[in-house]
C-alpha cells in the first residue's frame, strides 16, 4: 500500500492533493445528494471537473473510511483507494495495486 494523498476534513468534505509519479492534482471531496443506495456519498472534484466518487464504508475493525475511485483521461489508468483517518487527525489516501489472480 502507498499513500498517494493527504487530506484535511472540514464541514464541506475533504481537501488535499493526490500525488503519484504521473499525477499531481489538488482535489476536494464534496458531499453528494444520494438518489439511490448505490449513489456515491461524495463527488471528487479537481477545480470544476468531476474526476471521481467516494462511498462511505466501515472496515472489519469497525473503522470508517471512504472507498475512492478516481479517473480522468489524463491519468494513465483509474485510481482506486481508501481515504482513512491517520493518528494525527489528517486523512491519507491509500492505494494498493489490485490483485488479479
mmCIF file of C-alpha atoms in Angstrom:
data_model
loop_
_atom_site.group_PDB
_atom_site.id
_atom_site.type_symbol
_atom_site.label_atom_id
_atom_site.label_comp_id
_atom_site.label_asym_id
_atom_site.label_seq_id
_atom_site.Cartn_x
_atom_site.Cartn_y
_atom_site.Cartn_z
ATOM 1 C CA UNK A 1 0.000 0.000 0.000
ATOM 2 C CA UNK A 2 1.138 3.512 -0.784
ATOM 3 C CA UNK A 3 -0.039 6.865 0.493
ATOM 4 C CA UNK A 4 -0.814 8.942 -2.583
ATOM 5 C CA UNK A 5 -2.567 11.856 -0.896
ATOM 6 C CA UNK A 6 -3.001 13.756 2.345
ATOM 7 C CA UNK A 7 -6.304 15.464 3.132
ATOM 8 C CA UNK A 8 -7.947 17.595 5.772
ATOM 9 C CA UNK A 9 -11.590 17.344 6.792
ATOM 10 C CA UNK A 10 -13.975 20.280 7.035
ATOM 11 C CA UNK A 11 -17.728 20.843 7.246
ATOM 12 C CA UNK A 12 -17.793 20.753 3.426
ATOM 13 C CA UNK A 13 -15.937 17.455 2.946
ATOM 14 C CA UNK A 14 -12.210 16.872 2.425
ATOM 15 C CA UNK A 15 -9.474 18.763 0.581
ATOM 16 C CA UNK A 16 -5.943 17.746 -0.370
ATOM 17 C CA UNK A 17 -3.604 16.675 -3.138
ATOM 18 C CA UNK A 18 -3.207 13.372 -4.995
ATOM 19 C CA UNK A 19 0.445 12.787 -5.938
ATOM 20 C CA UNK A 20 1.938 9.915 -7.918
ATOM 21 C CA UNK A 21 4.764 9.772 -10.456
ATOM 22 C CA UNK A 22 2.305 10.832 -13.193
ATOM 23 C CA UNK A 23 -0.382 12.719 -11.249
ATOM 24 C CA UNK A 24 -0.165 15.847 -9.088
ATOM 25 C CA UNK A 25 -3.628 17.343 -8.655
ATOM 26 C CA UNK A 26 -5.494 19.215 -5.925
ATOM 27 C CA UNK A 27 -8.853 17.641 -5.228
ATOM 28 C CA UNK A 28 -11.788 18.032 -2.913
ATOM 29 C CA UNK A 29 -14.447 15.595 -1.801
ATOM 30 C CA UNK A 30 -17.851 17.298 -1.638
ATOM 31 C CA UNK A 31 -20.985 15.687 -0.189
ATOM 32 C CA UNK A 32 -23.335 14.258 -2.797
ATOM 33 C CA UNK A 33 -27.117 14.211 -2.609
ATOM 34 C CA UNK A 34 -27.768 10.482 -2.833
ATOM 35 C CA UNK A 35 -30.508 9.485 -5.267
ATOM 36 C CA UNK A 36 -30.221 5.744 -4.517
ATOM 37 C CA UNK A 37 -28.441 3.367 -2.128
ATOM 38 C CA UNK A 38 -25.670 2.874 -4.704
ATOM 39 C CA UNK A 39 -25.057 6.591 -5.275
ATOM 40 C CA UNK A 40 -21.716 7.872 -4.006
ATOM 41 C CA UNK A 41 -21.584 9.750 -0.721
ATOM 42 C CA UNK A 42 -19.051 12.217 -2.164
ATOM 43 C CA UNK A 43 -18.143 13.611 -5.582
ATOM 44 C CA UNK A 44 -14.435 14.154 -6.121
ATOM 45 C CA UNK A 45 -13.605 17.394 -7.900
ATOM 46 C CA UNK A 46 -10.470 18.979 -9.319
ATOM 47 C CA UNK A 47 -11.389 22.608 -9.871
ATOM 48 C CA UNK A 48 -14.793 22.471 -11.554
ATOM 49 C CA UNK A 49 -14.212 18.996 -13.037
ATOM 50 C CA UNK A 50 -15.539 15.806 -11.521
ATOM 51 C CA UNK A 51 -12.811 13.168 -11.502
ATOM 52 C CA UNK A 52 -14.279 10.551 -9.197
ATOM 53 C CA UNK A 53 -16.545 9.460 -6.417
ATOM 54 C CA UNK A 54 -16.323 8.051 -2.893
ATOM 55 C CA UNK A 55 -18.547 5.798 -0.823
ATOM 56 C CA UNK A 56 -18.663 5.701 2.994
ATOM 57 C CA UNK A 57 -17.729 2.251 4.321
ATOM 58 C CA UNK A 58 -16.762 0.618 7.613
ATOM 59 C CA UNK A 59 -13.789 -1.744 7.945
ATOM 60 C CA UNK A 60 -13.913 -5.139 9.647
ATOM 61 C CA UNK A 61 -12.222 -3.419 12.605
ATOM 62 C CA UNK A 62 -15.244 -1.055 12.740
ATOM 63 C CA UNK A 63 -13.278 1.981 11.467
ATOM 64 C CA UNK A 64 -14.972 4.328 8.974
ATOM 65 C CA UNK A 65 -13.273 5.068 5.642
ATOM 66 C CA UNK A 66 -14.115 6.224 2.135
ATOM 67 C CA UNK A 67 -13.783 3.859 -0.824
ATOM 68 C CA UNK A 68 -12.478 6.127 -3.595
ATOM 69 C CA UNK A 69 -12.497 5.837 -7.388
ATOM 70 C CA UNK A 70 -10.637 8.472 -9.447
ATOM 71 C CA UNK A 71 -10.388 8.626 -13.225
ATOM 72 C CA UNK A 72 -9.613 11.197 -15.873
ATOM 73 C CA UNK A 73 -8.412 10.985 -19.496
ATOM 74 C CA UNK A 74 -5.063 12.445 -18.377
ATOM 75 C CA UNK A 75 -4.497 9.612 -15.851
ATOM 76 C CA UNK A 76 -2.585 6.536 -17.055
ATOM 77 C CA UNK A 77 -5.366 4.407 -15.519
ATOM 78 C CA UNK A 78 -8.110 4.657 -12.920
ATOM 79 C CA UNK A 79 -7.026 5.026 -9.299
ATOM 80 C CA UNK A 80 -8.841 3.085 -6.584
ATOM 81 C CA UNK A 81 -8.068 3.663 -2.938
ATOM 82 C CA UNK A 82 -9.247 4.295 0.588
ATOM 83 C CA UNK A 83 -9.355 7.565 2.457
ATOM 84 C CA UNK A 84 -8.581 6.748 6.098
ATOM 85 C CA UNK A 85 -8.008 8.865 9.180
ATOM 86 C CA UNK A 86 -4.414 8.951 10.419
ATOM 87 C CA UNK A 87 -3.328 9.131 14.051
ATOM 88 C CA UNK A 88 -2.586 12.868 13.713
ATOM 89 C CA UNK A 89 -6.147 13.684 12.544
ATOM 90 C CA UNK A 90 -5.261 14.095 8.871
ATOM 91 C CA UNK A 91 -6.646 11.745 6.230
ATOM 92 C CA UNK A 92 -4.494 9.603 3.954
ATOM 93 C CA UNK A 93 -5.497 8.342 0.537
ATOM 94 C CA UNK A 94 -4.085 4.814 0.431
ATOM 95 C CA UNK A 95 -3.622 2.987 -2.859
ATOM 96 C CA UNK A 96 -2.717 -0.659 -3.489
ATOM 97 C CA UNK A 97 -2.446 -2.456 -6.799
ATOM 98 C CA UNK A 98 -5.480 -4.674 -7.459
ATOM 99 C CA UNK A 99 -4.784 -8.383 -7.108
ATOM 100 C CA UNK A 100 -5.518 -10.029 -10.486
ATOM 101 C CA UNK A 101 -5.334 -13.707 -9.517
#
